[in-house]
Coordinates of C-alpha atoms in Angstrom, one line a residue:
M500 CA -28.7 32.0 -55.5
L501 CA -28.8 30.3 -58.7
R502 CA -31.3 27.7 -59.4
P503 CA -30.5 24.8 -61.7
H504 CA -32.3 24.9 -65.0
S505 CA -34.6 22.2 -66.0
V506 CA -33.7 20.2 -69.0
A507 CA -36.5 19.3 -71.3
V508 CA -36.1 15.8 -73.0
P509 CA -37.9 15.4 -76.2
A510 CA -40.5 12.7 -76.3
R511 CA -38.9 11.0 -79.3
V512 CA -35.6 10.5 -77.4
S513 CA -37.5 9.0 -74.4
R514 CA -39.2 6.4 -76.6
S515 CA -35.8 5.4 -78.2
A516 CA -34.3 4.9 -74.8
S517 CA -37.2 2.8 -73.7
L518 CA -36.8 0.6 -76.8
I519 CA -33.1 0.1 -76.2
L520 CA -33.7 -0.7 -72.5
G521 CA -36.3 -3.3 -73.5
L522 CA -34.0 -5.0 -76.0
A523 CA -31.3 -5.2 -73.4
L524 CA -33.6 -6.9 -70.9
V525 CA -34.6 -9.5 -73.5
V526 CA -31.0 -10.3 -74.4
A527 CA -30.2 -10.5 -70.7
S528 CA -33.1 -12.9 -70.1
L529 CA -32.0 -15.1 -73.0
V530 CA -28.5 -15.3 -71.6
L531 CA -29.8 -16.2 -68.2
V532 CA -32.1 -18.9 -69.6
R533 CA -29.2 -20.3 -71.7
G534 CA -27.0 -20.3 -68.7
A535 CA -29.6 -22.0 -66.6
H536 CA -30.0 -24.7 -69.3
A537 CA -26.2 -25.1 -69.5
E538 CA -26.2 -25.7 -65.8
T539 CA -28.8 -28.6 -66.3
P540 CA -27.2 -31.2 -68.5
T541 CA -29.4 -33.8 -70.1
A542 CA -26.7 -36.3 -70.5
P543 CA -23.4 -37.2 -68.7
V544 CA -20.7 -34.6 -69.3
F545 CA -17.1 -35.7 -69.6
D546 CA -13.8 -33.7 -69.7
Q547 CA -11.2 -34.1 -72.4
K548 CA -9.7 -37.1 -70.5
G549 CA -13.0 -38.9 -70.4
R550 CA -13.6 -38.2 -66.7
L551 CA -17.2 -37.7 -65.6
I552 CA -17.7 -34.1 -64.5
E553 CA -21.5 -33.6 -64.7
T554 CA -24.5 -35.9 -64.6
P555 CA -28.0 -35.2 -66.0
F556 CA -30.8 -33.8 -63.9
V557 CA -33.4 -36.5 -63.2
P558 CA -36.8 -35.1 -62.2
P559 CA -38.5 -36.9 -59.4
A560 CA -40.8 -39.7 -60.4
P561 CA -44.5 -38.8 -60.3
E562 CA -46.4 -40.0 -57.3
P563 CA -49.1 -42.6 -58.2
I564 CA -52.7 -41.7 -57.8
L565 CA -53.8 -45.2 -56.8
S566 CA -52.6 -47.1 -53.8
S567 CA -51.3 -50.6 -54.1
D568 CA -54.3 -51.9 -52.3
R569 CA -56.7 -50.1 -54.7
A570 CA -54.8 -51.3 -57.7
T571 CA -55.0 -54.9 -56.5
E572 CA -58.7 -54.5 -55.8
L573 CA -59.3 -53.2 -59.3
A574 CA -57.3 -56.1 -60.8
L575 CA -59.1 -58.8 -58.8
A576 CA -62.5 -57.3 -59.7
D577 CA -61.8 -58.0 -63.4
P578 CA -64.3 -60.8 -64.5
K579 CA -61.7 -62.9 -66.1
I580 CA -59.3 -62.7 -63.1
A581 CA -62.1 -63.1 -60.6
D582 CA -63.4 -66.3 -62.3
W583 CA -59.9 -67.8 -62.4
I584 CA -59.1 -67.0 -58.7
A585 CA -62.4 -68.5 -57.6
R586 CA -60.9 -71.9 -58.6
Y587 CA -58.3 -71.7 -55.8
P588 CA -58.7 -71.9 -52.0
K589 CA -58.6 -68.4 -50.5
D590 CA -56.2 -69.4 -47.7
G591 CA -53.4 -70.2 -50.2
L592 CA -53.6 -66.9 -52.1
S593 CA -51.1 -64.1 -51.9
D594 CA -50.7 -61.0 -54.0
E595 CA -48.3 -58.1 -54.8
A596 CA -48.7 -54.8 -56.6
S597 CA -45.8 -52.6 -57.9
F598 CA -45.9 -49.3 -59.6
S599 CA -43.8 -48.3 -62.7
A600 CA -43.5 -44.6 -63.6
D601 CA -42.3 -45.6 -67.0
D602 CA -45.7 -46.7 -68.2
N603 CA -47.7 -45.1 -65.3
A604 CA -49.2 -48.5 -64.4
W605 CA -49.4 -51.0 -61.7
T606 CA -48.4 -54.6 -62.1
V607 CA -50.5 -57.0 -60.0
K608 CA -49.4 -60.6 -59.3
V609 CA -51.3 -63.4 -57.5
W610 CA -49.8 -66.7 -56.3
S611 CA -51.4 -69.8 -55.0
T612 CA -49.8 -72.3 -52.6
E613 CA -52.9 -74.6 -52.2
P614 CA -52.2 -76.3 -54.6
D615 CA -48.7 -75.2 -55.2
A616 CA -49.5 -73.6 -58.6
G617 CA -47.1 -70.7 -58.4
Q618 CA -48.1 -67.5 -60.0
I619 CA -51.7 -67.7 -61.4
V620 CA -52.4 -64.1 -62.3
L621 CA -50.6 -61.2 -64.0
A622 CA -52.4 -57.9 -64.5
K623 CA -51.7 -54.3 -65.5
V624 CA -53.8 -51.4 -64.1
D625 CA -53.5 -47.9 -65.5
D626 CA -52.8 -45.5 -62.7
S627 CA -54.6 -42.6 -64.3
T628 CA -57.9 -44.3 -65.2
G629 CA -57.9 -47.4 -63.0
R630 CA -58.6 -49.5 -66.0
V631 CA -57.3 -53.1 -66.2
T632 CA -55.3 -53.0 -69.5
E633 CA -53.9 -56.6 -69.2
A634 CA -55.4 -59.7 -67.5
W635 CA -53.5 -62.9 -67.9
T636 CA -54.5 -66.1 -66.0
G637 CA -53.4 -69.7 -65.9
P638 CA -51.0 -70.7 -68.7
Q639 CA -51.0 -67.1 -70.0
V640 CA -48.9 -66.0 -67.1
A641 CA -45.8 -68.0 -68.0
W642 CA -46.5 -68.6 -71.8
T643 CA -46.7 -65.3 -73.7
M644 CA -47.6 -67.3 -76.8
A645 CA -50.8 -68.3 -75.0
R646 CA -52.0 -64.7 -74.8
G647 CA -53.4 -64.5 -78.3
A648 CA -51.0 -61.9 -79.9
K649 CA -52.3 -62.2 -83.4
G650 CA -49.5 -62.3 -85.9
S651 CA -46.8 -63.4 -83.5
F652 CA -46.5 -66.5 -85.6
G653 CA -46.3 -65.6 -89.3
R654 CA -47.5 -62.0 -89.3
K655 CA -49.6 -61.4 -92.4
I656 CA -50.7 -65.0 -93.0
N657 CA -53.0 -64.5 -89.9
D658 CA -55.0 -61.9 -91.8
A659 CA -58.5 -63.2 -92.5
K660 CA -58.3 -61.8 -96.0
I661 CA -55.5 -64.1 -96.8
W662 CA -56.2 -67.2 -94.6
W663 CA -59.8 -67.9 -95.5
P664 CA -59.5 -67.3 -99.3
L665 CA -56.4 -69.7 -99.3
A666 CA -58.5 -72.3 -97.4
A667 CA -61.3 -71.9 -99.9
V668 CA -58.9 -72.3 -102.9
F669 CA -57.5 -75.5 -101.3
F670 CA -61.0 -77.0 -100.9
L671 CA -62.4 -75.9 -104.3
G672 CA -59.3 -77.0 -106.1
L673 CA -59.3 -80.5 -104.7
A674 CA -63.0 -81.2 -103.9
N675 CA -65.3 -83.5 -105.8
L676 CA -67.8 -80.8 -106.7
R677 CA -70.0 -83.2 -108.6
R678 CA -70.6 -85.2 -105.4
P679 CA -70.9 -82.7 -102.5
L680 CA -71.4 -85.5 -99.9
S681 CA -68.4 -87.5 -101.0
L682 CA -65.8 -88.8 -98.5
R683 CA -63.2 -86.9 -100.4
N684 CA -64.9 -83.6 -99.5
L685 CA -65.2 -84.6 -95.9
D686 CA -61.4 -85.4 -95.8
L687 CA -60.6 -82.0 -97.1
L688 CA -62.9 -80.2 -94.6
V689 CA -61.3 -82.1 -91.8
L690 CA -57.9 -81.0 -92.9
L691 CA -59.1 -77.4 -92.9
S692 CA -61.0 -77.7 -89.6
F693 CA -57.8 -77.1 -87.7
S694 CA -58.4 -73.5 -88.6
A695 CA -61.1 -73.3 -85.9
S696 CA -58.6 -74.2 -83.3
W697 CA -56.1 -71.8 -84.8
W698 CA -58.6 -69.0 -84.6
F699 CA -59.3 -69.5 -80.9
F700 CA -55.5 -69.7 -80.3
N701 CA -55.1 -66.2 -81.9
E702 CA -57.8 -65.0 -79.6
G703 CA -55.9 -66.3 -76.5
E704 CA -58.6 -68.9 -75.8
I705 CA -56.2 -71.8 -75.0
F706 CA -58.7 -74.0 -73.2
T707 CA -60.9 -73.9 -76.3
S708 CA -58.3 -74.0 -79.0
V709 CA -56.4 -77.0 -77.7
P710 CA -59.3 -79.5 -77.4
L711 CA -60.5 -78.5 -80.9
A712 CA -57.3 -79.8 -82.5
Y713 CA -57.9 -83.4 -81.3
P714 CA -61.1 -84.4 -83.3
P715 CA -59.5 -83.8 -86.7
L716 CA -56.3 -85.5 -85.5
V717 CA -58.2 -88.6 -84.4
Y718 CA -60.3 -88.7 -87.6
L719 CA -57.2 -88.5 -89.8
L720 CA -55.5 -91.2 -87.6
L721 CA -58.4 -93.6 -88.2
R722 CA -58.7 -92.7 -91.8
M723 CA -55.0 -93.4 -92.4
A724 CA -55.2 -96.7 -90.5
W725 CA -58.1 -97.8 -92.7
V726 CA -56.3 -97.0 -95.9
G727 CA -53.0 -98.4 -94.7
L728 CA -54.4 -101.7 -93.5
R729 CA -56.9 -102.3 -96.2
G730 CA -54.8 -101.2 -99.1
A731 CA -55.9 -102.6 -102.4
R732 CA -59.0 -104.1 -100.9
E733 CA -60.5 -100.6 -100.4
S734 CA -63.0 -99.6 -103.0
R735 CA -63.0 -95.9 -103.9
A736 CA -64.7 -94.0 -106.7
P737 CA -63.0 -90.6 -107.0
G738 CA -64.9 -89.6 -110.0
R739 CA -63.8 -87.5 -112.9
P740 CA -61.4 -84.5 -112.1
V741 CA -63.1 -81.1 -112.0
W742 CA -60.2 -79.0 -113.0
P743 CA -57.8 -79.7 -115.9
V744 CA -54.1 -80.3 -115.1
W745 CA -52.9 -77.1 -116.7
A746 CA -55.3 -75.1 -114.4
L747 CA -54.0 -76.7 -111.3
A748 CA -50.4 -76.3 -112.4
A749 CA -50.9 -72.6 -113.3
L750 CA -52.6 -71.9 -110.0
T751 CA -49.9 -73.8 -108.1
I752 CA -47.2 -71.6 -109.7
F753 CA -49.2 -68.4 -108.9
I754 CA -49.7 -69.3 -105.3
A755 CA -46.1 -70.4 -104.9
G756 CA -45.0 -66.9 -106.1
F757 CA -47.5 -65.3 -103.7
R758 CA -46.1 -67.3 -100.8
I759 CA -42.6 -66.3 -101.5
G760 CA -43.6 -62.6 -101.6
L761 CA -45.5 -63.1 -98.3
N762 CA -42.5 -64.6 -96.7
V763 CA -40.1 -61.9 -97.8
E764 CA -42.4 -58.9 -97.2
A765 CA -44.7 -59.8 -94.3
S766 CA -43.4 -62.6 -92.1
N767 CA -41.3 -63.0 -89.0
V768 CA -38.7 -65.4 -87.7
I769 CA -39.6 -67.3 -84.5
D770 CA -37.1 -68.8 -82.1
V771 CA -37.0 -72.1 -84.1
G772 CA -35.6 -70.4 -87.2
Y773 CA -33.3 -68.2 -85.2
A774 CA -31.9 -71.3 -83.5
G775 CA -31.1 -72.9 -86.9
V776 CA -29.0 -69.9 -87.9
I777 CA -27.2 -69.8 -84.6
G778 CA -26.4 -73.5 -84.9
A779 CA -25.0 -73.0 -88.4
Q780 CA -22.8 -70.2 -87.2
R781 CA -21.5 -72.3 -84.4
I782 CA -20.5 -75.1 -86.7
V783 CA -19.0 -72.9 -89.5
D784 CA -17.3 -70.1 -87.6
E785 CA -16.9 -71.3 -84.1
G786 CA -16.0 -74.9 -84.9
E787 CA -18.2 -76.3 -82.2
M788 CA -21.5 -78.2 -82.0
P789 CA -24.7 -76.3 -81.4
F790 CA -25.6 -78.3 -78.3
G791 CA -24.7 -76.5 -75.1
N792 CA -23.3 -73.6 -77.1
M793 CA -26.4 -71.4 -77.7
P794 CA -26.3 -67.7 -76.6
V795 CA -27.8 -67.4 -73.1
H796 CA -29.3 -64.7 -70.9
E797 CA -26.1 -64.4 -68.9
G798 CA -23.2 -62.1 -69.1
E799 CA -22.9 -58.3 -69.6
E800 CA -25.9 -56.6 -71.2
C801 CA -25.1 -55.1 -74.6
G802 CA -28.5 -54.0 -76.0
P803 CA -31.8 -52.3 -75.2
A804 CA -34.5 -53.7 -73.0
D805 CA -37.7 -55.0 -74.6
S806 CA -41.2 -54.0 -73.7
N807 CA -41.1 -56.2 -70.5
G808 CA -37.8 -54.6 -69.4
N809 CA -35.7 -57.7 -70.3
V810 CA -32.4 -57.3 -72.1
R811 CA -31.9 -60.2 -74.5
D812 CA -28.5 -59.1 -76.0
R813 CA -25.6 -60.3 -73.8
I814 CA -21.9 -60.6 -74.2
Q815 CA -21.4 -64.4 -74.7
T816 CA -18.3 -66.5 -73.9
N817 CA -17.1 -66.0 -77.5
G818 CA -16.9 -62.2 -76.8
R819 CA -19.8 -61.4 -79.2
C820 CA -22.9 -59.4 -78.4
E821 CA -25.6 -61.9 -79.3
S822 CA -29.4 -62.2 -78.7
A823 CA -30.1 -65.1 -76.3
N824 CA -31.9 -68.3 -77.3
D825 CA -31.2 -70.6 -74.4
R826 CA -33.2 -73.6 -75.5
G827 CA -32.5 -73.4 -79.2
D828 CA -30.5 -76.6 -79.2
T829 CA -33.4 -79.1 -78.8
Y830 CA -33.4 -80.4 -82.4
G831 CA -31.4 -83.0 -84.3
P832 CA -28.0 -82.2 -85.8
I833 CA -29.3 -82.2 -89.4
N834 CA -31.6 -79.3 -88.5
Y835 CA -28.6 -77.0 -87.9
I836 CA -26.5 -78.4 -90.8
A837 CA -29.4 -77.7 -93.1
Y838 CA -29.1 -74.0 -92.2
I839 CA -25.5 -73.8 -93.3
P840 CA -26.2 -72.8 -96.9
G841 CA -28.4 -69.9 -95.7
Y842 CA -25.8 -68.8 -93.2
L843 CA -23.0 -68.9 -95.8
A844 CA -25.2 -66.8 -98.2
Y845 CA -26.4 -64.2 -95.7
G846 CA -24.4 -64.5 -92.5
W847 CA -25.7 -63.5 -89.1
S848 CA -25.3 -60.2 -87.2
G849 CA -25.5 -61.9 -83.8
K850 CA -28.9 -60.3 -83.2
W851 CA -32.5 -61.5 -83.5
D852 CA -33.1 -59.1 -86.4
D853 CA -34.6 -59.8 -89.9
L854 CA -32.4 -62.9 -90.1
P855 CA -32.3 -63.3 -93.9
A856 CA -30.5 -66.6 -93.5
A857 CA -33.6 -68.0 -91.8
H858 CA -35.9 -66.7 -94.5
F859 CA -33.7 -68.3 -97.2
S860 CA -33.7 -71.6 -95.3
A861 CA -37.5 -71.7 -94.8
L862 CA -38.1 -70.9 -98.5
L863 CA -35.5 -73.6 -99.4
F864 CA -37.2 -76.3 -97.4
D865 CA -40.6 -75.2 -98.6
S866 CA -39.5 -75.2 -102.3
L867 CA -37.8 -78.6 -102.0
A868 CA -40.9 -80.1 -100.5
L869 CA -43.0 -78.7 -103.4
I870 CA -40.6 -80.0 -106.0
G871 CA -40.4 -83.4 -104.3
L872 CA -44.2 -83.7 -104.3
A873 CA -44.3 -82.9 -108.0
L874 CA -41.7 -85.7 -108.6
V875 CA -43.7 -88.1 -106.4
G876 CA -46.9 -87.3 -108.2
W877 CA -45.2 -87.7 -111.6
R878 CA -43.8 -91.1 -110.7
F879 CA -47.0 -92.6 -109.3
G880 CA -49.6 -90.7 -111.3
R881 CA -48.0 -88.6 -114.0
A882 CA -49.2 -85.1 -114.6
R883 CA -52.5 -85.3 -112.8
L884 CA -51.1 -86.5 -109.5
A885 CA -48.1 -84.2 -109.8
A886 CA -50.3 -81.2 -110.1
T887 CA -52.7 -82.4 -107.4
L888 CA -50.0 -83.0 -104.7
S889 CA -48.1 -79.8 -105.5
F890 CA -51.3 -77.8 -105.4
A891 CA -52.3 -79.4 -102.0
W892 CA -49.0 -78.3 -100.5
V893 CA -49.1 -74.6 -101.7
A894 CA -52.8 -74.0 -101.1
Y895 CA -52.9 -75.5 -97.6
P896 CA -52.8 -72.5 -95.2
F897 CA -50.8 -74.3 -92.5
T898 CA -47.8 -74.9 -94.8
Q899 CA -47.6 -71.2 -95.4
Y900 CA -48.0 -70.7 -91.6
V901 CA -44.7 -72.6 -91.3
S902 CA -43.1 -70.6 -94.1
S903 CA -44.3 -67.2 -92.8
S904 CA -43.0 -68.1 -89.3
N905 CA -39.7 -69.1 -90.9
A906 CA -39.7 -72.3 -88.8
N907 CA -37.9 -75.5 -89.6
D908 CA -41.1 -77.7 -89.8
A909 CA -40.9 -78.1 -93.6
L910 CA -37.5 -79.8 -93.3
G911 CA -38.7 -83.1 -92.0
P912 CA -41.5 -83.7 -94.5
C913 CA -39.2 -82.4 -97.3
L914 CA -36.6 -85.2 -96.5
L915 CA -39.3 -87.9 -96.3
I916 CA -40.9 -86.7 -99.5
W917 CA -37.6 -87.2 -101.4
G918 CA -37.2 -90.6 -99.7
F919 CA -40.7 -91.6 -100.8
W920 CA -39.8 -90.6 -104.4
L921 CA -36.9 -93.0 -104.2
V922 CA -38.9 -95.6 -102.3
S923 CA -37.9 -98.6 -104.5
S924 CA -34.2 -98.1 -103.4
A925 CA -33.6 -99.5 -99.9
P926 CA -30.4 -97.4 -99.3
A927 CA -32.2 -94.3 -100.3
R928 CA -35.1 -95.0 -98.0
G929 CA -32.7 -95.6 -95.1
L930 CA -30.7 -92.4 -96.0
F931 CA -33.7 -90.1 -96.1
V932 CA -35.6 -91.5 -93.2
G933 CA -32.4 -91.2 -91.2
L934 CA -31.8 -87.6 -92.2
A935 CA -35.4 -86.8 -91.3
S936 CA -35.0 -88.6 -88.0
W937 CA -31.9 -86.6 -87.0
A938 CA -33.7 -83.4 -88.0
K939 CA -37.0 -84.0 -86.2
F940 CA -37.0 -87.1 -83.9
A941 CA -40.6 -88.0 -84.7
S942 CA -39.4 -89.8 -87.9
L943 CA -37.6 -92.4 -85.8
L944 CA -41.0 -94.1 -85.5
L945 CA -40.9 -94.8 -89.2
V946 CA -37.8 -96.9 -89.2
P947 CA -39.5 -100.3 -88.9
L948 CA -42.1 -99.4 -91.5
W949 CA -39.8 -98.0 -94.1
A950 CA -37.2 -100.8 -93.5
S951 CA -39.9 -103.5 -94.2
Y952 CA -41.1 -102.0 -97.4
P953 CA -42.3 -103.6 -99.7
D954 CA -42.5 -107.2 -98.4
G955 CA -41.5 -107.2 -94.8
L956 CA -38.3 -109.2 -93.9
K957 CA -38.6 -111.4 -97.0
R958 CA -35.4 -109.9 -98.5
P959 CA -32.7 -109.6 -95.7
R960 CA -30.4 -108.0 -98.2
A961 CA -32.8 -105.0 -98.7
V962 CA -33.0 -104.6 -94.9
V963 CA -29.2 -104.5 -94.7
L964 CA -29.0 -101.9 -97.4
F965 CA -31.7 -99.9 -95.6
A966 CA -29.6 -100.1 -92.4
G967 CA -26.5 -98.9 -94.4
G968 CA -28.4 -95.9 -95.7
F969 CA -29.6 -95.0 -92.1
A970 CA -26.1 -95.4 -90.8
L971 CA -24.8 -93.0 -93.5
A972 CA -27.4 -90.5 -92.4
T973 CA -26.4 -90.9 -88.8
A974 CA -22.7 -90.3 -89.7
L975 CA -23.7 -87.2 -91.7
A976 CA -25.5 -85.9 -88.7
F977 CA -23.3 -86.7 -85.7
W978 CA -19.9 -85.7 -87.1
V979 CA -20.6 -82.4 -85.4
L980 CA -19.9 -84.1 -82.0
L981 CA -16.3 -84.5 -83.2
L982 CA -15.9 -80.8 -83.2
E983 CA -15.7 -80.9 -79.4
P984 CA -12.6 -82.0 -77.4
N985 CA -14.4 -84.9 -75.8
P986 CA -17.0 -86.6 -78.1
L987 CA -18.3 -88.7 -75.3
H988 CA -19.1 -85.7 -73.2
A989 CA -20.5 -84.0 -76.3
A990 CA -22.9 -87.0 -76.8
R991 CA -24.1 -86.7 -73.2
V992 CA -24.7 -83.0 -73.7
F993 CA -26.6 -83.8 -76.9
W994 CA -28.9 -86.2 -75.0
D995 CA -29.5 -83.8 -72.1
R996 CA -30.3 -80.9 -74.4
T997 CA -32.6 -82.8 -76.8
F998 CA -34.2 -86.1 -75.8
D999 CA -34.0 -85.6 -72.0
F1000 CA -35.5 -82.1 -72.3
Q1001 CA -38.2 -83.1 -74.8
L1002 CA -39.3 -86.1 -72.8
D1003 CA -39.8 -84.1 -69.6
R1004 CA -41.2 -81.0 -71.2
D1005 CA -44.2 -79.1 -69.7
S1006 CA -46.6 -77.3 -72.0
P1007 CA -50.2 -76.0 -71.9
F1008 CA -50.6 -76.7 -75.7
S1009 CA -52.0 -80.2 -75.2
I1010 CA -54.7 -81.7 -73.0
W1011 CA -52.1 -83.9 -71.3
N1012 CA -50.5 -81.3 -69.1
W1013 CA -53.6 -79.5 -67.7
A1014 CA -53.7 -81.3 -64.3
E1015 CA -52.1 -78.3 -62.7
Y1016 CA -55.1 -76.1 -63.6
P1017 CA -58.2 -76.5 -61.3
G1018 CA -61.1 -78.2 -62.9
Y1019 CA -59.1 -80.2 -65.4
P1020 CA -58.4 -84.0 -65.1
D1021 CA -55.0 -85.6 -64.8
L1022 CA -54.5 -87.5 -68.1
S1023 CA -50.9 -88.5 -67.6
V1024 CA -51.8 -92.2 -67.3
A1025 CA -53.8 -92.2 -70.5
Q1026 CA -51.0 -90.4 -72.3
T1027 CA -48.5 -93.0 -71.1
G1028 CA -50.8 -95.8 -72.3
L1029 CA -51.2 -94.1 -75.7
K1030 CA -47.4 -93.7 -76.0
A1031 CA -46.9 -97.4 -75.4
A1032 CA -49.6 -98.2 -78.0
L1033 CA -47.9 -95.9 -80.5
L1034 CA -44.6 -97.6 -80.1
A1035 CA -46.2 -101.0 -80.4
A1036 CA -47.9 -99.9 -83.6
A1037 CA -44.7 -98.6 -85.0
V1038 CA -43.2 -102.1 -84.6
A1039 CA -46.3 -103.9 -85.8
V1040 CA -46.6 -102.1 -89.1
G1041 CA -43.1 -103.3 -89.9
F1042 CA -44.6 -106.8 -90.1
Y1043 CA -48.2 -106.2 -91.1
P1044 CA -49.3 -105.8 -93.8
R1045 CA -46.6 -108.1 -94.9
R1046 CA -46.7 -106.8 -98.4
K1047 CA -47.2 -103.0 -98.8
T1048 CA -48.0 -100.8 -101.8
P1049 CA -46.8 -97.2 -102.0
L1050 CA -50.3 -96.1 -101.0
Q1051 CA -50.1 -98.2 -97.8
L1052 CA -46.6 -96.9 -97.1
A1053 CA -47.9 -93.3 -97.4
A1054 CA -51.0 -94.0 -95.3
L1055 CA -49.1 -95.8 -92.5
T1056 CA -46.4 -93.1 -92.5
A1057 CA -49.1 -90.5 -91.9
F1058 CA -50.7 -92.7 -89.3
L1059 CA -47.5 -92.9 -87.2
L1060 CA -46.8 -89.2 -87.5
I1061 CA -50.4 -88.2 -86.6
G1062 CA -50.2 -90.6 -83.6
F1063 CA -47.0 -89.0 -82.5
E1064 CA -48.6 -85.6 -82.6
I1065 CA -51.6 -86.8 -80.6
V1066 CA -49.5 -88.0 -77.7
L1067 CA -47.2 -85.0 -77.7
T1068 CA -47.2 -82.8 -74.6
H1069 CA -46.2 -79.8 -76.6
W1070 CA -48.3 -79.6 -79.8
F1071 CA -48.6 -76.8 -82.3
Y1072 CA -50.1 -75.9 -85.7
L1073 CA -46.6 -75.8 -87.2
Y1074 CA -46.6 -79.6 -87.0
L1075 CA -49.5 -80.2 -89.4
P1076 CA -47.2 -80.2 -92.5
W1077 CA -45.3 -83.1 -91.0
F1078 CA -48.0 -85.5 -92.2
L1079 CA -49.8 -83.5 -94.9
P1080 CA -47.8 -84.9 -97.9
F1081 CA -48.6 -88.5 -97.0
V1082 CA -52.2 -87.8 -96.1
A1083 CA -52.6 -86.0 -99.5
F1084 CA -51.1 -89.0 -101.3
A1085 CA -53.2 -91.5 -99.5
L1086 CA -56.5 -89.6 -100.0
L1087 CA -55.9 -88.0 -103.5
A1088 CA -53.9 -90.6 -105.4
P1089 CA -56.0 -92.1 -108.3
V1090 CA -56.8 -95.8 -108.4
Q1091 CA -54.0 -97.3 -110.5
Q1092 CA -51.3 -99.9 -110.4
L1093 CA -48.5 -98.8 -108.1
A1094 CA -45.9 -101.6 -108.1
E1095 CA -42.5 -101.1 -106.7
E1096 CA -41.3 -104.7 -106.4
P1097 CA -38.5 -106.0 -108.6
V1098 CA -39.4 -107.5 -112.0
E1099 CA -38.9 -111.0 -110.9
E1100 CA -41.3 -110.5 -108.0
L1101 CA -43.9 -109.0 -110.4
R1102 CA -43.7 -112.0 -112.6
A1103 CA -44.3 -114.3 -109.7
D1104 CA -47.3 -112.2 -108.6
A1105 CA -48.7 -112.4 -112.2
I1106 CA -48.8 -116.2 -111.8
R1107 CA -50.7 -116.1 -108.5
E1108 CA -53.1 -113.3 -109.4
P1109 CA -54.3 -111.6 -112.6
A1110 CA -52.8 -108.2 -113.5
G1111 CA -55.3 -105.7 -112.1
V1112 CA -55.6 -102.5 -110.3
R1113 CA -53.5 -102.2 -107.1
V1114 CA -53.7 -99.0 -105.1

């Protein structure tokens, strides 16, 4: 019987076979892994006809570590939230906690029904650590601008390395350094003292920032009333200038260039500037008025969600994908017309992006105000006053706050400045105060004052010419209503979207609307009384002083604008440049003869009183 022979396999051959087998296994595993990945699409898969054939695999959301009760307990234990909730009756409180896997955090909300305050707390609790990452109470719940997001208005201008040096330059450039305790220096410090309120605003301390704005407003109101009513009878000794004209002029040019660079490179566009661009586009391209035609938060979503999960970009009735700005139509028609040059130059993508048209417009308004102040200064005080007023505008931090926010708040004072430059012309006064009124409605208070300059109703012809200029401004503003099929309906929409909205507006950015917060008084009666007093004052200054100098006109203009800001329910730092040019003129103009009456009036005056210094 034959036995099979054993075959001896060399060791070298066995090692080669093992290597080949190993490589084969690696290739097979890669194929399997690739196949597994191919079976798990990460995006929807469509066939050649566009039909959905596969959907991506979505892993299950992670289970939260905290319970809703525990997340609520942690939020309510936060000192800020606990202190605020303690103001409300416990029986009227209710809460809710919801978990979001996207940011691995709990959102905790608290409401109060006694009193019916609505939502009073909004908090975020990190699920991993249990730490309260956001704690918003009171006005901070509904008003994100009350939360102290530094830089949300103006970006880089909020940097302390820019703000405080600019404030120091403003003071040192205009102060009477030879008399440290002079009234002039106090006036300048009061103008800068709004920075304290602004600082607390950036920290989210609304109940501290808002009251701090009123003392300087009241001081300036009384100061302007004193100058406006006393006029030439006021004795002031400004002293010799500290800086030569050329130094102020050179510094003004340097700061103006810096401001332009700051706007272009390190600023943002808030909703006000965005609204101006939208309104210009509606007039030019859509052939419709801005009022009632702003992009809204309705319609099909066409863009990404923001950090709060809200989608701003929607398909509007015109078929465009546009970023919403529902309440952007609360200003006068001139505001939107003024943005047309910027829109024609740069257009608009439909989105709330860099908006170069808004940057252009803000820089245009700011530059025209600066040029206008130089002309005013040259007319009433030659080179010295021209340099002083221009420097005051560019060095004051809050004018750059407007520019860096690319807001429209330099437009109103810009128009009034140019009207003041042409103050001896009744039609020009009427035209520019009308344009300013139909840009920002506050200037309507100035109509009796500017109509009665320089000697009340002594010259009816001048009043008629003023009225003609105002009527022309009104026509230049309200022709946009004719773009609509029914102008009467358009006028009603204009009223509803502007005056009606503004007169019934709620806001935590004044002391007048704090009654809804426990521990704060109801000041609505006092506010109503002050509004009535302001209207009475606006009429009274049209008759007294009967004879007004340019200094008195500037001071009383500032008086009325400051008074308007004091009684506003919604006040903000962007409004300070409204009155700055006229405060600067009233406080910094040198003692000299400022006569604007016709030659025959001057001759009559010369008979009654000797030629002397009039301020």
